[in-house]
PDB file of C-alpha atoms in Angstrom:
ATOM      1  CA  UNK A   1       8.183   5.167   5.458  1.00  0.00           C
ATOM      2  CA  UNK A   2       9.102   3.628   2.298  1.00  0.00           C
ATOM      3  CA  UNK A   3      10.181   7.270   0.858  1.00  0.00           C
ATOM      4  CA  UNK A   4      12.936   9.094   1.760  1.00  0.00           C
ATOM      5  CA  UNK A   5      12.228  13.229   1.364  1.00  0.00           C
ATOM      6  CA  UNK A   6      15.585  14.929   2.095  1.00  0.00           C
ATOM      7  CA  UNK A   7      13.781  17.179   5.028  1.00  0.00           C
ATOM      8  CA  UNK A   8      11.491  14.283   6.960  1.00  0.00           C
ATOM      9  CA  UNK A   9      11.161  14.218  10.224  1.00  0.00           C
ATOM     10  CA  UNK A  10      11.671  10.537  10.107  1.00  0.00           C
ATOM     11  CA  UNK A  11      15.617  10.222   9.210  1.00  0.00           C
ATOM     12  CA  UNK A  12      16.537  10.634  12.948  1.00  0.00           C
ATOM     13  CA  UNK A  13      14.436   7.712  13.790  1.00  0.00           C
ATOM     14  CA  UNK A  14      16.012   5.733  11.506  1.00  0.00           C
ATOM     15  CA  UNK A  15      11.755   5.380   9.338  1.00  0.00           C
ATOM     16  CA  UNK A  16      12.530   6.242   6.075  1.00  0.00           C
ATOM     17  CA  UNK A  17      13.768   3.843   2.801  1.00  0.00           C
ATOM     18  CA  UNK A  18      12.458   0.738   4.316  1.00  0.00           C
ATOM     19  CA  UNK A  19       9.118  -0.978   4.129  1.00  0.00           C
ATOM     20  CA  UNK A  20       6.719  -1.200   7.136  1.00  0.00           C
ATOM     21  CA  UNK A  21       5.375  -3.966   9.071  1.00  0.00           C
ATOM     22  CA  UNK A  22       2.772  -3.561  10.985  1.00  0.00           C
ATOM     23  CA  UNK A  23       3.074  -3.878  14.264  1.00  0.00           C
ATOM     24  CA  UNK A  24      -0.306  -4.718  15.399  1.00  0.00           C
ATOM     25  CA  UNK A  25      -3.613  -5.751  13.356  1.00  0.00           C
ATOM     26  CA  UNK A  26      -6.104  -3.386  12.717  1.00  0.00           C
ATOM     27  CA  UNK A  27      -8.227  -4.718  15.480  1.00  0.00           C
ATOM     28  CA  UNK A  28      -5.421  -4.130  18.014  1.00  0.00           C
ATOM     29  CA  UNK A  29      -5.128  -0.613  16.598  1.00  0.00           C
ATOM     30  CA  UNK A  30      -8.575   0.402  17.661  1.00  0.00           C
ATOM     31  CA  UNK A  31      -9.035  -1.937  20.538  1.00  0.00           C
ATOM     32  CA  UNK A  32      -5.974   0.474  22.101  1.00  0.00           C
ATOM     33  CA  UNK A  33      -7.554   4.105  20.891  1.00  0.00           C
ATOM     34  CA  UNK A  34     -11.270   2.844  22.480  1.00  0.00           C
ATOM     35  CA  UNK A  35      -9.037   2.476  25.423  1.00  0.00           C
ATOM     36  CA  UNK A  36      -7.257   5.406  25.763  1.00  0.00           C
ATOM     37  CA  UNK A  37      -8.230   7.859  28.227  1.00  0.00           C
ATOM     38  CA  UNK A  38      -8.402  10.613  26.352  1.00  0.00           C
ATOM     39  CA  UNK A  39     -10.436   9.380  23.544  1.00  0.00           C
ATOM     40  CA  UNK A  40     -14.113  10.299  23.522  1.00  0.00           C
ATOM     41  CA  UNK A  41     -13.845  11.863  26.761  1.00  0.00           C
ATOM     42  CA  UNK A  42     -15.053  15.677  27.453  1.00  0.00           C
ATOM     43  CA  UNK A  43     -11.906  16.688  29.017  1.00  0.00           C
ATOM     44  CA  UNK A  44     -11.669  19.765  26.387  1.00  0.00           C
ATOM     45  CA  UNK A  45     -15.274  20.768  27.056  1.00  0.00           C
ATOM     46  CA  UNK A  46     -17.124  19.395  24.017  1.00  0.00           C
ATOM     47  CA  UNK A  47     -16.922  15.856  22.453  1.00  0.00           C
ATOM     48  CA  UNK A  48     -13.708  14.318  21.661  1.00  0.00           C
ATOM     49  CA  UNK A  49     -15.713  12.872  18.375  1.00  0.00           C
ATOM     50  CA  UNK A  50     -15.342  16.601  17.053  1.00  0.00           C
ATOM     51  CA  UNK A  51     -11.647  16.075  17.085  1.00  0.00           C
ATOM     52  CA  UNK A  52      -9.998  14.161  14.013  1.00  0.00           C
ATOM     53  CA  UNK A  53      -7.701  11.759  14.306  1.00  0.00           C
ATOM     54  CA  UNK A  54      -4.457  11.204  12.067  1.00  0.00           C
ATOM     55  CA  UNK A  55      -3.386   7.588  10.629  1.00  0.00           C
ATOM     56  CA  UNK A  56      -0.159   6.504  10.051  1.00  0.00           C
ATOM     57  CA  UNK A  57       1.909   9.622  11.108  1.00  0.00           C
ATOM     58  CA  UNK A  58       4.989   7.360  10.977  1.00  0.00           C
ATOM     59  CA  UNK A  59       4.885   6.152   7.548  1.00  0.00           C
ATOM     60  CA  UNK A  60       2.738   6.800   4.583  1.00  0.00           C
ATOM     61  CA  UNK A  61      -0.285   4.753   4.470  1.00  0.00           C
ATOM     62  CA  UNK A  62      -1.063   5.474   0.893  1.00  0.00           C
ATOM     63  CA  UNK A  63       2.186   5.110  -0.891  1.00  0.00           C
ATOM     64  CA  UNK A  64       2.211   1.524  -1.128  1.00  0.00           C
ATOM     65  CA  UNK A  65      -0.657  -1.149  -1.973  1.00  0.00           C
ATOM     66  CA  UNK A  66       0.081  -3.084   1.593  1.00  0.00           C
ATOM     67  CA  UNK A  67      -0.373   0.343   3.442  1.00  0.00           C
ATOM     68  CA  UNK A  68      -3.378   1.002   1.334  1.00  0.00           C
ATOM     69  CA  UNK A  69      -5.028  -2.560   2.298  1.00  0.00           C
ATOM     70  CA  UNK A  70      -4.190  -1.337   6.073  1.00  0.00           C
ATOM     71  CA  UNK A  71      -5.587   1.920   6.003  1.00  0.00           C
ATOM     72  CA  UNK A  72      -8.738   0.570   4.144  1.00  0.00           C
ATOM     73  CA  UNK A  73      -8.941  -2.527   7.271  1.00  0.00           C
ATOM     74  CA  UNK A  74      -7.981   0.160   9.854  1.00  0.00           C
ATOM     75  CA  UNK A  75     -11.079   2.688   8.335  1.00  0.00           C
ATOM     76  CA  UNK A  76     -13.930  -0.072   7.968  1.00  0.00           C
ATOM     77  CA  UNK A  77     -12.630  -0.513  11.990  1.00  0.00           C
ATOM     78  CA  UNK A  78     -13.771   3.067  12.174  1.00  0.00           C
ATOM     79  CA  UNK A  79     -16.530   3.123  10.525  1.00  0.00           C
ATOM     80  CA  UNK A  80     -18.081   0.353  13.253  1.00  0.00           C
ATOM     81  CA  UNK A  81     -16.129   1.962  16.189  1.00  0.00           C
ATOM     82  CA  UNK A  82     -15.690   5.583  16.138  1.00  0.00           C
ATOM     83  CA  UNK A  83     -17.782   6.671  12.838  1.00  0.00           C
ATOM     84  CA  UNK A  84     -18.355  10.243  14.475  1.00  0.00           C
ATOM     85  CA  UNK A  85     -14.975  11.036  14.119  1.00  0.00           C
ATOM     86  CA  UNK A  86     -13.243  12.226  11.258  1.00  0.00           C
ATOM     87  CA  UNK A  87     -10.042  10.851   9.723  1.00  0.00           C
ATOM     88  CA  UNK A  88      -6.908  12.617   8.328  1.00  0.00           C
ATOM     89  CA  UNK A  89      -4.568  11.273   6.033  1.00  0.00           C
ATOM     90  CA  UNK A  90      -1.194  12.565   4.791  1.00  0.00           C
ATOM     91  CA  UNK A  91       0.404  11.363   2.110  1.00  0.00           C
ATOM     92  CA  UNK A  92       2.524  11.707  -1.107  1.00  0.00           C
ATOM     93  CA  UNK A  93       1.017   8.377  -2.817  1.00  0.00           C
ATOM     94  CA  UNK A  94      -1.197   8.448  -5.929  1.00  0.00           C
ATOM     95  CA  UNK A  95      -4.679   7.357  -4.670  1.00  0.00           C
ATOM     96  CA  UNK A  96      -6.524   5.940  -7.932  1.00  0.00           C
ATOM     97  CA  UNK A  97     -10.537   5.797  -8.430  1.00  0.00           C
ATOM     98  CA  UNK A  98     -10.648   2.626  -6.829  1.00  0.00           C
ATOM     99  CA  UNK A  99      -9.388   3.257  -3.412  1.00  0.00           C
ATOM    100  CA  UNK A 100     -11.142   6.242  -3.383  1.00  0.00           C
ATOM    101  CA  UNK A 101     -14.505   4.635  -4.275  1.00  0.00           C
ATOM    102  CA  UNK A 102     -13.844   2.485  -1.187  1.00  0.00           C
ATOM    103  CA  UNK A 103     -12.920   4.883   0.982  1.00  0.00           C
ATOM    104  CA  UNK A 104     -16.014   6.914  -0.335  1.00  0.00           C
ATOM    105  CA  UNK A 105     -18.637   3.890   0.617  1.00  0.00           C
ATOM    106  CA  UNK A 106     -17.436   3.841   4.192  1.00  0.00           C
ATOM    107  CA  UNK A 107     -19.608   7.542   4.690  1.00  0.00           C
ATOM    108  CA  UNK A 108     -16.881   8.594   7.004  1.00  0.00           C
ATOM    109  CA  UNK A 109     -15.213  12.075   7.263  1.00  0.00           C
ATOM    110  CA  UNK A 110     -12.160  11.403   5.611  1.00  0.00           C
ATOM    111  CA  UNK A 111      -9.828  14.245   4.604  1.00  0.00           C
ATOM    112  CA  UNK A 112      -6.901  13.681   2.869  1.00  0.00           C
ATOM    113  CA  UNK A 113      -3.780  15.902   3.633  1.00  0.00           C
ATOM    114  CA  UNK A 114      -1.712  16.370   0.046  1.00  0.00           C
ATOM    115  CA  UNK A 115       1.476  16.914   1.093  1.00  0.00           C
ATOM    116  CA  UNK A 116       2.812  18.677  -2.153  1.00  0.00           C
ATOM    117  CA  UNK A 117       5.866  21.152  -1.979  1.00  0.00           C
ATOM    118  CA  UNK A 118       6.575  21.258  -5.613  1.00  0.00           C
ATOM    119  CA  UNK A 119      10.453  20.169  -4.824  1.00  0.00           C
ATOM    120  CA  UNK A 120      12.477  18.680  -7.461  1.00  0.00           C
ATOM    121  CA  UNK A 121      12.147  14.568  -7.149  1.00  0.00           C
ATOM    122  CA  UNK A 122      15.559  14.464  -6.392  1.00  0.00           C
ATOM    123  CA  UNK A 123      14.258  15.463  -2.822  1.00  0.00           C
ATOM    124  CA  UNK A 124      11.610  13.528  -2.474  1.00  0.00           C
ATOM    125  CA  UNK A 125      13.109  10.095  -3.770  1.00  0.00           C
ATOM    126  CA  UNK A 126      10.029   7.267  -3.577  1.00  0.00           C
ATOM    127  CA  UNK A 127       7.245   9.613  -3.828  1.00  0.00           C
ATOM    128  CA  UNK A 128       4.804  10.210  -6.264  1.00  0.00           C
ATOM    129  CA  UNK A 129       5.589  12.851  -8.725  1.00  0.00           C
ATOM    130  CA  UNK A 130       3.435  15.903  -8.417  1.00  0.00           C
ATOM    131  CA  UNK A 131       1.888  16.044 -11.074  1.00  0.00           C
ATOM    132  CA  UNK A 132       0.581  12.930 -10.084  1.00  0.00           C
ATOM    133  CA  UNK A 133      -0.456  14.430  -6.710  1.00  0.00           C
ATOM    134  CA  UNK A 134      -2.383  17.491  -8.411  1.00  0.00           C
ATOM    135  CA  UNK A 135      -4.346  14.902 -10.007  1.00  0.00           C
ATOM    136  CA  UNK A 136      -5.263  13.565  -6.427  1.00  0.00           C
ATOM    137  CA  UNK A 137      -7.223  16.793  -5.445  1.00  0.00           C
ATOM    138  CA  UNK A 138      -9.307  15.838  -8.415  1.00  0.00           C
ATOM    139  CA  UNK A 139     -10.273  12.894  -8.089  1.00  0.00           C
ATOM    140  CA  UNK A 140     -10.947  13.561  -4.427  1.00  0.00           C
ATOM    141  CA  UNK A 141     -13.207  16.264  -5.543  1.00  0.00           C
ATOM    142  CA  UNK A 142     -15.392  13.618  -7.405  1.00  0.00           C
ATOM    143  CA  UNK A 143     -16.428  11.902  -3.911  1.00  0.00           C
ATOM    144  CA  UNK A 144     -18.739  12.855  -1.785  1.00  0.00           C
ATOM    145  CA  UNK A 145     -17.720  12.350   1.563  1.00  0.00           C
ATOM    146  CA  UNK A 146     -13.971  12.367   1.307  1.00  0.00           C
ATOM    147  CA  UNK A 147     -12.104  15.597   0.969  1.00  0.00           C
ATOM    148  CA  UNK A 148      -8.424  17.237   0.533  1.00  0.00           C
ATOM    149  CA  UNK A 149      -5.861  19.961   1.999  1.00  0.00           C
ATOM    150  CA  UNK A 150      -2.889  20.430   0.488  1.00  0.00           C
ATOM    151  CA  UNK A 151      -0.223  20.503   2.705  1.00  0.00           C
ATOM    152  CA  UNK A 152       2.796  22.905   1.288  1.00  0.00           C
ATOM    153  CA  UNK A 153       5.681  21.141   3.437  1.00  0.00           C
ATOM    154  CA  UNK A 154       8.114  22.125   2.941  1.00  0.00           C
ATOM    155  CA  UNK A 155       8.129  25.817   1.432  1.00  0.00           C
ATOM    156  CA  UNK A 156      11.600  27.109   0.607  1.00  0.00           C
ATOM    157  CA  UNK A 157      13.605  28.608  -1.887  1.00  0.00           C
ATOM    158  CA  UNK A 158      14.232  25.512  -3.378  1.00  0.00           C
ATOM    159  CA  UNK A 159      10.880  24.911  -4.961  1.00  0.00           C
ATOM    160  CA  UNK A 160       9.080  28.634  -4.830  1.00  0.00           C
ATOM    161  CA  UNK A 161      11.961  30.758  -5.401  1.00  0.00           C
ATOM    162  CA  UNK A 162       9.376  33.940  -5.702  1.00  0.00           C
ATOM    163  CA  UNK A 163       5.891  34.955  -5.635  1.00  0.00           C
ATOM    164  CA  UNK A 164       5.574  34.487  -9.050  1.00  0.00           C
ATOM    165  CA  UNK A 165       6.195  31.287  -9.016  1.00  0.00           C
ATOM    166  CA  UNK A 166       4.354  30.723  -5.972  1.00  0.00           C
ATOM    167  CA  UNK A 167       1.135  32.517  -7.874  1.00  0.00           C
ATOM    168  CA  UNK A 168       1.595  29.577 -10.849  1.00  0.00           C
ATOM    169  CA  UNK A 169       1.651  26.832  -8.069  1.00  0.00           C
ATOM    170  CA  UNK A 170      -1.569  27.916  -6.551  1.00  0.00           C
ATOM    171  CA  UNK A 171      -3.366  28.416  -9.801  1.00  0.00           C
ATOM    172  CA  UNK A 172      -2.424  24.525 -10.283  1.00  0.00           C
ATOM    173  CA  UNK A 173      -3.989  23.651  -7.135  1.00  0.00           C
ATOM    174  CA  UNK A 174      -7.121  25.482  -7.612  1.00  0.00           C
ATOM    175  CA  UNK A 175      -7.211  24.011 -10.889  1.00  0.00           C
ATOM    176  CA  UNK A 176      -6.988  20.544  -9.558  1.00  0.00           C
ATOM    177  CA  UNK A 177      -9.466  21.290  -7.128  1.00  0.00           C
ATOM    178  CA  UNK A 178      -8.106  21.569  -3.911  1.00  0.00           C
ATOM    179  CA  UNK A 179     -10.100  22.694  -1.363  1.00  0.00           C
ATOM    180  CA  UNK A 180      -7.192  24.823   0.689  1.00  0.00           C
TER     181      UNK A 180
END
C-alpha cells in the first residue's frame, strides 16, 4: 500500500510506503477466481454469487490513479464474468465524480468500504484527509448502483476520546450520507 497508517496490518509484511505493481493483468486476476473451487459453487448451501468479493485487500486500490485504472480494468472483467456478484472496496482514497460515474455505468453491486477513524494524519501518513473521505459518502450517495459503509478502524482513545465526541463523528457521517 502506498500509505502507511501507524496500526495496518500490512507493516509486518513489509506492504506499506511503497507503490504496487501488479502482479498479474486483470485478465489473469479473474481467469484464477473463475477457477477456483470455491467460487460459484453451492458448497454453503445457496449460490456463491450471493457472496461479495473484496479487491485489493493488500493495498488500496483507490488511493492512487494507477490502482484506480486497475480496479476500473479488474471491474469491467466483472461485469462480463461474474456480474451477479457484488464487489467491496476499502479504501482511504478520495474517489472524485468521475471514477464514480464509471464505476456507476458498469450496473454492478459495488459497495465501497470508507475506512474513516477520525485519527490525527499524523497516523495515517499518505491517506486522504477525512474530511475528504466524508465527502466520499456523498458523492457515493449520488449513484445509483454503487453504495458505502464506513468502516470505523481503528476506534480508540486516540481519535474518540468519549461519547461525546463519538456522537459529533456520527452526526458527520449521517450528514455525509453514509449508509452505516
Amino acid at each position: 500500500c502506498p500509505a502507511q497508517c501507524a496500526y495496518c496490518y500490512l507493516h509486518p509484511l513489509g506492504l506499506t510506503k511503497s507503490r504496487p505493481e501488479p502482479r498479474v493483468s486483470p485478465a489473469e486476476v479473474y481467469s484464477q477466481l473463475l477457477e477456483h473451487t470455491h467460487f460459484r459453487k453451492d458448497i454453503f448451501g445457496r449460490s456463491m454469487s450471493l457472496f461479495p468479493i473484496c479487491i485489493g485487500n493488500y493495498t488500496d486500490m483507490c488511493l492512487t490513479p494507477s490502482n484506480q485504472s486497475y480496479l476500473l480494468k479488474l471491474l469491467e472483467l466483472h461485469k462480463k464474468h461474474a456480474s451477479d456478484t457484488p464487489v467491496c472496496i476499502v479504501t482511504k482514497g478520495k474517489l472524485t465524480h468521475e471514477f464514480l460515474g464509471k464505476i456507476d455505468q458498469l450496473k454492478l453491486r459495488v459497495i465501497f468500504v470508507i475506512s474513516l477513524s477520525f485519527m490525527p494524519e499524523l497516523y495515517e501518513v499518505g491517506t486522504q484527509p477525512s474530511a475528504v473521505r466524508l465527502e466520499n459518502f456523498s458523492h457515493i450517495a449520488e449513484y445509483e448502483h454503487i453504495h458505502a459503509l464506513h468502516y470505523w478502524r481503528p476506534i480508540t482513545a486516540i481519535s474518540t476520546p468519549d461519547s461525546t465526541t463519538a456522537a459529533v463523528q456520527i452526526k458527520s457521517l449521517m450528514a455525509a450520507k453514509a449508509s452505516a
